[in-house]
PDB file of C-alpha atoms and ligand atoms in Angstrom:
ATOM      1  CA  MET A   1      28.140 -59.946  29.634  1.00 50.00           C
ATOM      2  CA  SER A   2      27.892 -56.618  27.863  1.00 66.00           C
ATOM      3  CA  GLU A   3      30.697 -55.241  25.754  1.00 90.00           C
ATOM      4  CA  ILE A   4      33.719 -53.878  27.550  1.00 97.00           C
ATOM      5  CA  ILE A   5      33.801 -50.109  28.064  1.00 98.00           C
ATOM      6  CA  VAL A   6      36.948 -48.431  26.806  1.00 98.00           C
ATOM      7  CA  ALA A   7      37.806 -45.212  28.627  1.00 98.00           C
ATOM      8  CA  PRO A   8      40.762 -43.371  27.059  1.00 98.00           C
ATOM      9  CA  SER A   9      42.623 -41.252  29.602  1.00 98.00           C
ATOM     10  CA  LEU A  10      42.811 -37.611  28.544  1.00 98.00           C
ATOM     11  CA  LEU A  11      46.117 -37.324  30.387  1.00 97.00           C
ATOM     12  CA  SER A  12      47.716 -38.582  27.183  1.00 97.00           C
ATOM     13  CA  LEU A  13      45.612 -36.532  24.753  1.00 97.00           C
ATOM     14  CA  ASP A  14      47.437 -34.208  22.380  1.00 95.00           C
ATOM     15  CA  TYR A  15      45.834 -30.952  23.528  1.00 95.00           C
ATOM     16  CA  THR A  16      46.944 -29.107  20.406  1.00 96.00           C
ATOM     17  CA  ASP A  17      44.691 -31.453  18.477  1.00 95.00           C
ATOM     18  CA  SER A  18      41.888 -32.109  20.985  1.00 96.00           C
ATOM     19  CA  LYS A  19      38.946 -31.765  18.647  1.00 96.00           C
ATOM     20  CA  THR A  20      40.202 -34.239  16.075  1.00 97.00           C
ATOM     21  CA  GLN A  21      41.480 -36.725  18.614  1.00 97.00           C
ATOM     22  CA  ILE A  22      38.224 -36.779  20.575  1.00 97.00           C
ATOM     23  CA  LYS A  23      36.250 -37.305  17.372  1.00 98.00           C
ATOM     24  CA  ARG A  24      38.537 -40.213  16.511  1.00 97.00           C
ATOM     25  CA  LEU A  25      37.991 -41.767  19.950  1.00 98.00           C
ATOM     26  CA  GLU A  26      34.229 -41.554  19.463  1.00 98.00           C
ATOM     27  CA  VAL A  27      34.269 -43.106  16.010  1.00 98.00           C
ATOM     28  CA  ALA A  28      36.617 -45.872  17.174  1.00 97.00           C
ATOM     29  CA  GLY A  29      34.144 -46.949  19.858  1.00 97.00           C
ATOM     30  CA  ALA A  30      35.311 -45.386  23.138  1.00 98.00           C
ATOM     31  CA  LYS A  31      32.335 -44.962  25.472  1.00 98.00           C
ATOM     32  CA  TRP A  32      33.844 -43.011  28.368  1.00 98.00           C
ATOM     33  CA  LEU A  33      36.543 -40.372  28.611  1.00 98.00           C
ATOM     34  CA  HIS A  34      38.680 -40.732  31.725  1.00 98.00           C
ATOM     35  CA  TYR A  35      39.786 -37.426  33.242  1.00 98.00           C
ATOM     36  CA  ASP A  36      42.673 -37.561  35.749  1.00 98.00           C
ATOM     37  CA  VAL A  37      42.726 -34.668  38.185  1.00 98.00           C
ATOM     38  CA  MET A  38      46.035 -34.264  40.077  1.00 98.00           C
ATOM     39  CA  ASP A  39      46.906 -31.513  42.524  1.00 98.00           C
ATOM     40  CA  GLY A  40      50.636 -31.971  43.198  1.00 98.00           C
ATOM     41  CA  VAL A  41      49.829 -32.832  46.835  1.00 98.00           C
ATOM     42  CA  PHE A  42      47.886 -36.089  46.810  1.00 98.00           C
ATOM     43  CA  VAL A  43      50.173 -37.190  43.973  1.00 98.00           C
ATOM     44  CA  ASP A  44      53.470 -35.749  42.695  1.00 97.00           C
ATOM     45  CA  ASN A  45      52.003 -34.343  39.533  1.00 98.00           C
ATOM     46  CA  ILE A  46      49.659 -31.568  38.481  1.00 98.00           C
ATOM     47  CA  SER A  47      47.245 -32.070  35.618  1.00 98.00           C
ATOM     48  CA  PHE A  48      44.050 -30.107  35.073  1.00 98.00           C
ATOM     49  CA  GLY A  49      40.862 -29.086  36.833  1.00 98.00           C
ATOM     50  CA  PRO A  50      37.230 -28.217  36.100  1.00 98.00           C
ATOM     51  CA  MET A  51      37.981 -25.464  33.570  1.00 98.00           C
ATOM     52  CA  ILE A  52      39.550 -27.795  31.045  1.00 97.00           C
ATOM     53  CA  LEU A  53      36.854 -30.420  31.695  1.00 98.00           C
ATOM     54  CA  LYS A  54      34.227 -27.857  30.779  1.00 98.00           C
ATOM     55  CA  GLN A  55      35.950 -27.260  27.446  1.00 97.00           C
ATOM     56  CA  MET A  56      36.257 -30.997  26.804  1.00 97.00           C
ATOM     57  CA  SER A  57      32.567 -31.470  27.564  1.00 98.00           C
ATOM     58  CA  LYS A  58      31.745 -29.020  24.783  1.00 97.00           C
ATOM     59  CA  LEU A  59      33.615 -31.235  22.339  1.00 97.00           C
ATOM     60  CA  THR A  60      31.829 -34.498  23.098  1.00 98.00           C
ATOM     61  CA  ASP A  61      28.764 -36.275  24.433  1.00 97.00           C
ATOM     62  CA  LEU A  62      30.820 -39.192  25.710  1.00 98.00           C
ATOM     63  CA  PHE A  63      30.428 -40.105  29.394  1.00 98.00           C
ATOM     64  CA  LEU A  64      32.930 -38.093  31.438  1.00 98.00           C
ATOM     65  CA  ASP A  65      34.608 -40.287  34.065  1.00 98.00           C
ATOM     66  CA  VAL A  66      36.490 -38.048  36.505  1.00 98.00           C
ATOM     67  CA  HIS A  67      39.230 -39.541  38.717  1.00 98.00           C
ATOM     68  CA  LEU A  68      40.131 -37.210  41.589  1.00 98.00           C
ATOM     69  CA  MET A  69      43.705 -37.591  42.853  1.00 98.00           C
ATOM     70  CA  ILE A  70      43.523 -34.580  45.129  1.00 98.00           C
ATOM     71  CA  VAL A  71      43.256 -33.659  48.792  1.00 98.00           C
ATOM     72  CA  LYS A  72      39.884 -32.433  50.055  1.00 98.00           C
ATOM     73  CA  PRO A  73      38.038 -33.691  46.953  1.00 98.00           C
ATOM     74  CA  GLU A  74      34.675 -32.812  48.511  1.00 98.00           C
ATOM     75  CA  LYS A  75      35.500 -29.120  47.998  1.00 98.00           C
ATOM     76  CA  TYR A  76      35.501 -29.554  44.224  1.00 98.00           C
ATOM     77  CA  VAL A  77      32.555 -31.872  43.589  1.00 98.00           C
ATOM     78  CA  ASP A  78      30.178 -29.085  42.545  1.00 98.00           C
ATOM     79  CA  ALA A  79      32.755 -27.514  40.253  1.00 98.00           C
ATOM     80  CA  PHE A  80      33.314 -30.806  38.431  1.00 98.00           C
ATOM     81  CA  ILE A  81      29.581 -31.464  38.145  1.00 98.00           C
ATOM     82  CA  ASP A  82      29.058 -27.959  36.713  1.00 98.00           C
ATOM     83  CA  ALA A  83      31.857 -28.665  34.260  1.00 98.00           C
ATOM     84  CA  GLY A  84      30.060 -31.751  32.946  1.00 98.00           C
ATOM     85  CA  ALA A  85      31.294 -34.714  35.002  1.00 98.00           C
ATOM     86  CA  ASP A  86      29.033 -37.775  34.697  1.00 98.00           C
ATOM     87  CA  GLN A  87      30.914 -39.846  37.253  1.00 98.00           C
ATOM     88  CA  ILE A  88      33.280 -38.836  40.041  1.00 98.00           C
ATOM     89  CA  THR A  89      35.726 -41.305  41.576  1.00 98.00           C
ATOM     90  CA  PHE A  90      37.306 -40.648  44.966  1.00 98.00           C
ATOM     91  CA  HIS A  91      40.374 -42.177  46.598  1.00 98.00           C
ATOM     92  CA  VAL A  92      39.813 -43.697  50.033  1.00 98.00           C
ATOM     93  CA  GLU A  93      43.167 -42.139  51.025  1.00 98.00           C
ATOM     94  CA  SER A  94      41.667 -38.669  50.511  1.00 98.00           C
ATOM     95  CA  PHE A  95      39.423 -39.129  53.540  1.00 98.00           C
ATOM     96  CA  ASP A  96      40.368 -39.103  57.224  1.00 97.00           C
ATOM     97  CA  SER A  97      37.818 -41.811  57.953  1.00 98.00           C
ATOM     98  CA  ALA A  98      35.554 -44.150  56.021  1.00 98.00           C
ATOM     99  CA  GLU A  99      32.629 -42.671  57.890  1.00 98.00           C
ATOM    100  CA  TYR A 100      33.381 -39.234  56.479  1.00 98.00           C
ATOM    101  CA  GLY A 101      34.151 -40.643  53.027  1.00 98.00           C
ATOM    102  CA  VAL A 102      30.843 -42.489  52.874  1.00 98.00           C
ATOM    103  CA  GLN A 103      29.086 -39.276  53.835  1.00 98.00           C
ATOM    104  CA  VAL A 104      30.791 -37.405  50.976  1.00 98.00           C
ATOM    105  CA  ILE A 105      29.862 -40.175  48.578  1.00 98.00           C
ATOM    106  CA  ARG A 106      26.226 -40.233  49.619  1.00 98.00           C
ATOM    107  CA  GLU A 107      25.995 -36.473  49.238  1.00 98.00           C
ATOM    108  CA  THR A 108      27.589 -36.648  45.803  1.00 98.00           C
ATOM    109  CA  ILE A 109      25.095 -39.309  44.669  1.00 98.00           C
ATOM    110  CA  LYS A 110      22.256 -36.963  45.648  1.00 98.00           C
ATOM    111  CA  LYS A 111      23.637 -34.396  43.227  1.00 98.00           C
ATOM    112  CA  GLY A 112      22.748 -36.700  40.345  1.00 97.00           C
ATOM    113  CA  VAL A 113      26.115 -38.032  39.189  1.00 98.00           C
ATOM    114  CA  LYS A 114      27.522 -41.522  39.375  1.00 98.00           C
ATOM    115  CA  VAL A 115      30.134 -42.137  42.029  1.00 98.00           C
ATOM    116  CA  GLY A 116      33.196 -44.344  42.151  1.00 98.00           C
ATOM    117  CA  ILE A 117      35.712 -45.399  44.773  1.00 98.00           C
ATOM    118  CA  THR A 118      39.361 -46.308  44.325  1.00 98.00           C
ATOM    119  CA  SER A 119      42.577 -46.816  46.255  1.00 98.00           C
ATOM    120  CA  ARG A 120      46.305 -46.947  45.680  1.00 98.00           C
ATOM    121  CA  PRO A 121      47.445 -50.451  44.670  1.00 97.00           C
ATOM    122  CA  HIS A 122      48.786 -51.406  48.111  1.00 96.00           C
ATOM    123  CA  THR A 123      46.040 -49.943  50.270  1.00 98.00           C
ATOM    124  CA  PRO A 124      44.345 -52.837  52.138  1.00 98.00           C
ATOM    125  CA  ILE A 125      41.013 -53.787  50.591  1.00 98.00           C
ATOM    126  CA  GLU A 126      39.431 -53.455  54.054  1.00 98.00           C
ATOM    127  CA  GLU A 127      39.660 -49.698  53.630  1.00 98.00           C
ATOM    128  CA  VAL A 128      37.496 -49.882  50.516  1.00 98.00           C
ATOM    129  CA  LEU A 129      34.862 -52.299  51.813  1.00 98.00           C
ATOM    130  CA  PRO A 130      32.658 -49.725  53.634  1.00 98.00           C
ATOM    131  CA  TYR A 131      32.042 -47.913  50.339  1.00 98.00           C
ATOM    132  CA  LEU A 132      31.057 -50.848  48.157  1.00 98.00           C
ATOM    133  CA  LYS A 133      27.346 -50.850  48.788  1.00 97.00           C
ATOM    134  CA  TYR A 134      26.987 -47.195  47.760  1.00 98.00           C
ATOM    135  CA  VAL A 135      29.095 -46.867  44.637  1.00 98.00           C
ATOM    136  CA  ASP A 136      28.457 -47.243  40.906  1.00 98.00           C
ATOM    137  CA  LEU A 137      32.089 -47.955  40.151  1.00 98.00           C
ATOM    138  CA  VAL A 138      35.113 -49.536  41.767  1.00 98.00           C
ATOM    139  CA  LEU A 139      38.300 -48.424  40.071  1.00 98.00           C
ATOM    140  CA  VAL A 140      41.255 -50.765  40.520  1.00 98.00           C
ATOM    141  CA  MET A 141      44.550 -48.882  40.253  1.00 98.00           C
ATOM    142  CA  SER A 142      47.085 -51.059  38.469  1.00 98.00           C
ATOM    143  CA  VAL A 143      49.881 -48.462  38.841  1.00 98.00           C
ATOM    144  CA  GLU A 144      50.739 -45.941  41.546  1.00 98.00           C
ATOM    145  CA  PRO A 145      48.544 -42.937  40.781  1.00 98.00           C
ATOM    146  CA  GLY A 146      50.278 -39.840  39.459  1.00 97.00           C
ATOM    147  CA  PHE A 147      51.683 -40.543  36.021  1.00 96.00           C
ATOM    148  CA  GLY A 148      50.740 -42.126  32.738  1.00 94.00           C
ATOM    149  CA  GLY A 149      53.009 -44.591  30.988  1.00 95.00           C
ATOM    150  CA  GLN A 150      53.866 -46.880  33.920  1.00 97.00           C
ATOM    151  CA  SER A 151      53.883 -50.691  33.812  1.00 98.00           C
ATOM    152  CA  PHE A 152      50.865 -52.706  34.850  1.00 98.00           C
ATOM    153  CA  MET A 153      51.135 -54.249  38.344  1.00 98.00           C
ATOM    154  CA  PRO A 154      50.005 -57.913  38.202  1.00 97.00           C
ATOM    155  CA  ILE A 155      48.940 -57.745  41.866  1.00 96.00           C
ATOM    156  CA  SER A 156      45.875 -55.835  40.665  1.00 97.00           C
ATOM    157  CA  LEU A 157      44.469 -58.969  38.975  1.00 98.00           C
ATOM    158  CA  GLU A 158      43.864 -60.428  42.396  1.00 98.00           C
ATOM    159  CA  ARG A 159      42.151 -57.228  43.510  1.00 98.00           C
ATOM    160  CA  ILE A 160      39.835 -57.333  40.492  1.00 98.00           C
ATOM    161  CA  GLN A 161      38.842 -60.908  41.310  1.00 98.00           C
ATOM    162  CA  GLN A 162      38.136 -59.933  44.909  1.00 98.00           C
ATOM    163  CA  TYR A 163      35.781 -57.173  43.770  1.00 98.00           C
ATOM    164  CA  VAL A 164      34.056 -59.561  41.370  1.00 98.00           C
ATOM    165  CA  GLU A 165      33.506 -62.039  44.211  1.00 98.00           C
ATOM    166  CA  LEU A 166      32.338 -59.406  46.678  1.00 98.00           C
ATOM    167  CA  ARG A 167      29.859 -58.100  44.148  1.00 98.00           C
ATOM    168  CA  ALA A 168      28.350 -61.536  43.563  1.00 98.00           C
ATOM    169  CA  LEU A 169      28.340 -62.409  47.251  1.00 98.00           C
ATOM    170  CA  ASN A 170      26.618 -59.238  48.397  1.00 98.00           C
ATOM    171  CA  GLN A 171      24.586 -58.457  45.280  1.00 97.00           C
ATOM    172  CA  TYR A 172      26.296 -55.112  44.838  1.00 98.00           C
ATOM    173  CA  ASP A 173      25.880 -53.538  41.458  1.00 95.00           C
ATOM    174  CA  TYR A 174      29.041 -51.531  40.797  1.00 98.00           C
ATOM    175  CA  LEU A 175      31.044 -51.735  37.611  1.00 98.00           C
ATOM    176  CA  ILE A 176      34.722 -52.583  37.894  1.00 98.00           C
ATOM    177  CA  SER A 177      37.237 -50.513  36.015  1.00 98.00           C
ATOM    178  CA  VAL A 178      41.034 -50.806  35.873  1.00 98.00           C
ATOM    179  CA  ASP A 179      43.484 -47.949  35.446  1.00 98.00           C
ATOM    180  CA  GLY A 180      47.189 -48.015  34.605  1.00 98.00           C
ATOM    181  CA  GLY A 181      49.445 -49.828  32.170  1.00 98.00           C
ATOM    182  CA  ILE A 182      46.601 -51.174  30.043  1.00 98.00           C
ATOM    183  CA  ASN A 183      47.471 -52.296  26.530  1.00 98.00           C
ATOM    184  CA  GLU A 184      46.379 -55.168  24.297  1.00 97.00           C
ATOM    185  CA  GLU A 185      48.173 -57.783  26.399  1.00 98.00           C
ATOM    186  CA  THR A 186      47.274 -56.568  29.903  1.00 98.00           C
ATOM    187  CA  GLY A 187      43.791 -55.710  28.629  1.00 98.00           C
ATOM    188  CA  LYS A 188      43.196 -59.396  27.889  1.00 98.00           C
ATOM    189  CA  LYS A 189      44.293 -60.386  31.390  1.00 98.00           C
ATOM    190  CA  VAL A 190      42.063 -57.918  33.205  1.00 98.00           C
ATOM    191  CA  LYS A 191      39.081 -58.782  31.028  1.00 98.00           C
ATOM    192  CA  LYS A 192      39.597 -62.408  31.966  1.00 97.00           C
ATOM    193  CA  ALA A 193      39.685 -61.361  35.621  1.00 97.00           C
ATOM    194  CA  GLY A 194      36.280 -59.748  35.154  1.00 97.00           C
ATOM    195  CA  VAL A 195      36.535 -55.983  34.603  1.00 98.00           C
ATOM    196  CA  ASP A 196      33.776 -53.995  32.908  1.00 98.00           C
ATOM    197  CA  ALA A 197      35.847 -50.992  31.873  1.00 98.00           C
ATOM    198  CA  LEU A 198      39.420 -50.352  30.754  1.00 98.00           C
ATOM    199  CA  VAL A 199      41.148 -47.015  31.266  1.00 98.00           C
ATOM    200  CA  ALA A 200      44.053 -46.584  28.889  1.00 98.00           C
ATOM    201  CA  GLY A 201      46.168 -43.512  28.247  1.00 98.00           C
ATOM    202  CA  SER A 202      49.573 -43.900  26.683  1.00 98.00           C
ATOM    203  CA  TYR A 203      48.620 -47.048  24.776  1.00 98.00           C
ATOM    204  CA  VAL A 204      45.636 -45.399  23.083  1.00 98.00           C
ATOM    205  CA  PHE A 205      47.396 -42.175  22.137  1.00 97.00           C
ATOM    206  CA  SER A 206      50.921 -43.334  21.373  1.00 92.00           C
ATOM    207  CA  GLU A 207      50.233 -44.875  18.003  1.00 82.00           C
ATOM    208  CA  ASP A 208      47.094 -45.465  15.997  1.00 95.00           C
ATOM    209  CA  ILE A 209      44.076 -44.443  18.106  1.00 97.00           C
ATOM    210  CA  GLU A 210      41.587 -46.543  16.118  1.00 97.00           C
ATOM    211  CA  LYS A 211      43.758 -49.651  16.126  1.00 97.00           C
ATOM    212  CA  ALA A 212      44.481 -49.363  19.845  1.00 97.00           C
ATOM    213  CA  ILE A 213      40.812 -49.017  20.780  1.00 97.00           C
ATOM    214  CA  GLN A 214      39.841 -51.901  18.519  1.00 97.00           C
ATOM    215  CA  SER A 215      42.429 -54.111  20.189  1.00 97.00           C
ATOM    216  CA  LEU A 216      41.018 -53.284  23.625  1.00 97.00           C
ATOM    217  CA  LEU A 217      37.440 -53.923  22.530  1.00 95.00           C
TER     218      LEU A 217
HETATM  219  C1  DX5 B   1      47.482 -42.518  36.607  1.00 51.84           C
HETATM  220  C2  DX5 B   1      46.145 -42.230  35.986  1.00 51.84           C
HETATM  221  C3  DX5 B   1      45.838 -43.000  34.763  1.00 51.84           C
HETATM  222  C4  DX5 B   1      46.769 -42.787  33.606  1.00 51.84           C
HETATM  223  C5  DX5 B   1      46.861 -44.101  32.904  1.00 51.84           C
HETATM  224  O1  DX5 B   1      47.531 -41.860  37.833  1.00 51.84           O
HETATM  225  O2  DX5 B   1      45.106 -42.499  36.914  1.00 51.84           O
HETATM  226  O3  DX5 B   1      44.503 -42.795  34.352  1.00 51.84           O
HETATM  227  O4  DX5 B   1      46.353 -41.816  32.701  1.00 51.84           O
HETATM  228  O5  DX5 B   1      47.859 -44.000  31.966  1.00 51.84           O
HETATM  229  P1  DX5 B   1      48.474 -45.239  31.221  1.00 51.84           P
HETATM  230  O6  DX5 B   1      47.372 -45.925  30.487  1.00 51.84           O
HETATM  231  O7  DX5 B   1      49.482 -44.597  30.345  1.00 51.84           O
HETATM  232  O8  DX5 B   1      49.090 -46.129  32.272  1.00 51.84           O
HETATM  233 ZN1   ZN B   2      42.970 -42.385  36.280  1.00 51.84          ZN
END
């Protein structure tokens, strides 16, 4: 098994000190930067869009992992790719049907970026199944999307194990990432359950960036 990917969530970045903080993430061993896009409609919070991503992409060569928590995400795919996105993750709840969602995902893959799928913690896994054979990433939400700093929901451990089993059973080749409430303790649990990548926001930025990333690695 290759080394775990740590993906700090830029939702918790100190934007007055972006340059220094991103450099510190790189040196500490983060491989991806997780970028949470929120529109105030799909979730009750507004974060940032392609313009800020473009500026971030000028500061780093790290892999830019974009998580779209917005309605009509297909409208913004090109803008995020132009801004430097390496991977775009969609919520199943953003699409009226899986048929349409799969179509959006297949079109996005053709544009040369990696594509992920995710769902809210309580969305039935059946709604995610139609996407699994197409995607590069399955993102398991371990909090309700919308805000950083929430507590990890243990129910997500089961979901991770289900995706691990489905991958083996069907020879899918997605990575599994987990997002929400990740710290040293919950990080250990999800690694044991089989994740490939850890998204962590408040834990990484609240104290010592280097120490936090080391503890997740
Ligand atoms: C929540 C976002 C997360 C968030 C995680 O909607 O998807 O990426 O930044 O934050 P923490 O690690 O603080 O739970
Ligand atoms: Zn996220």
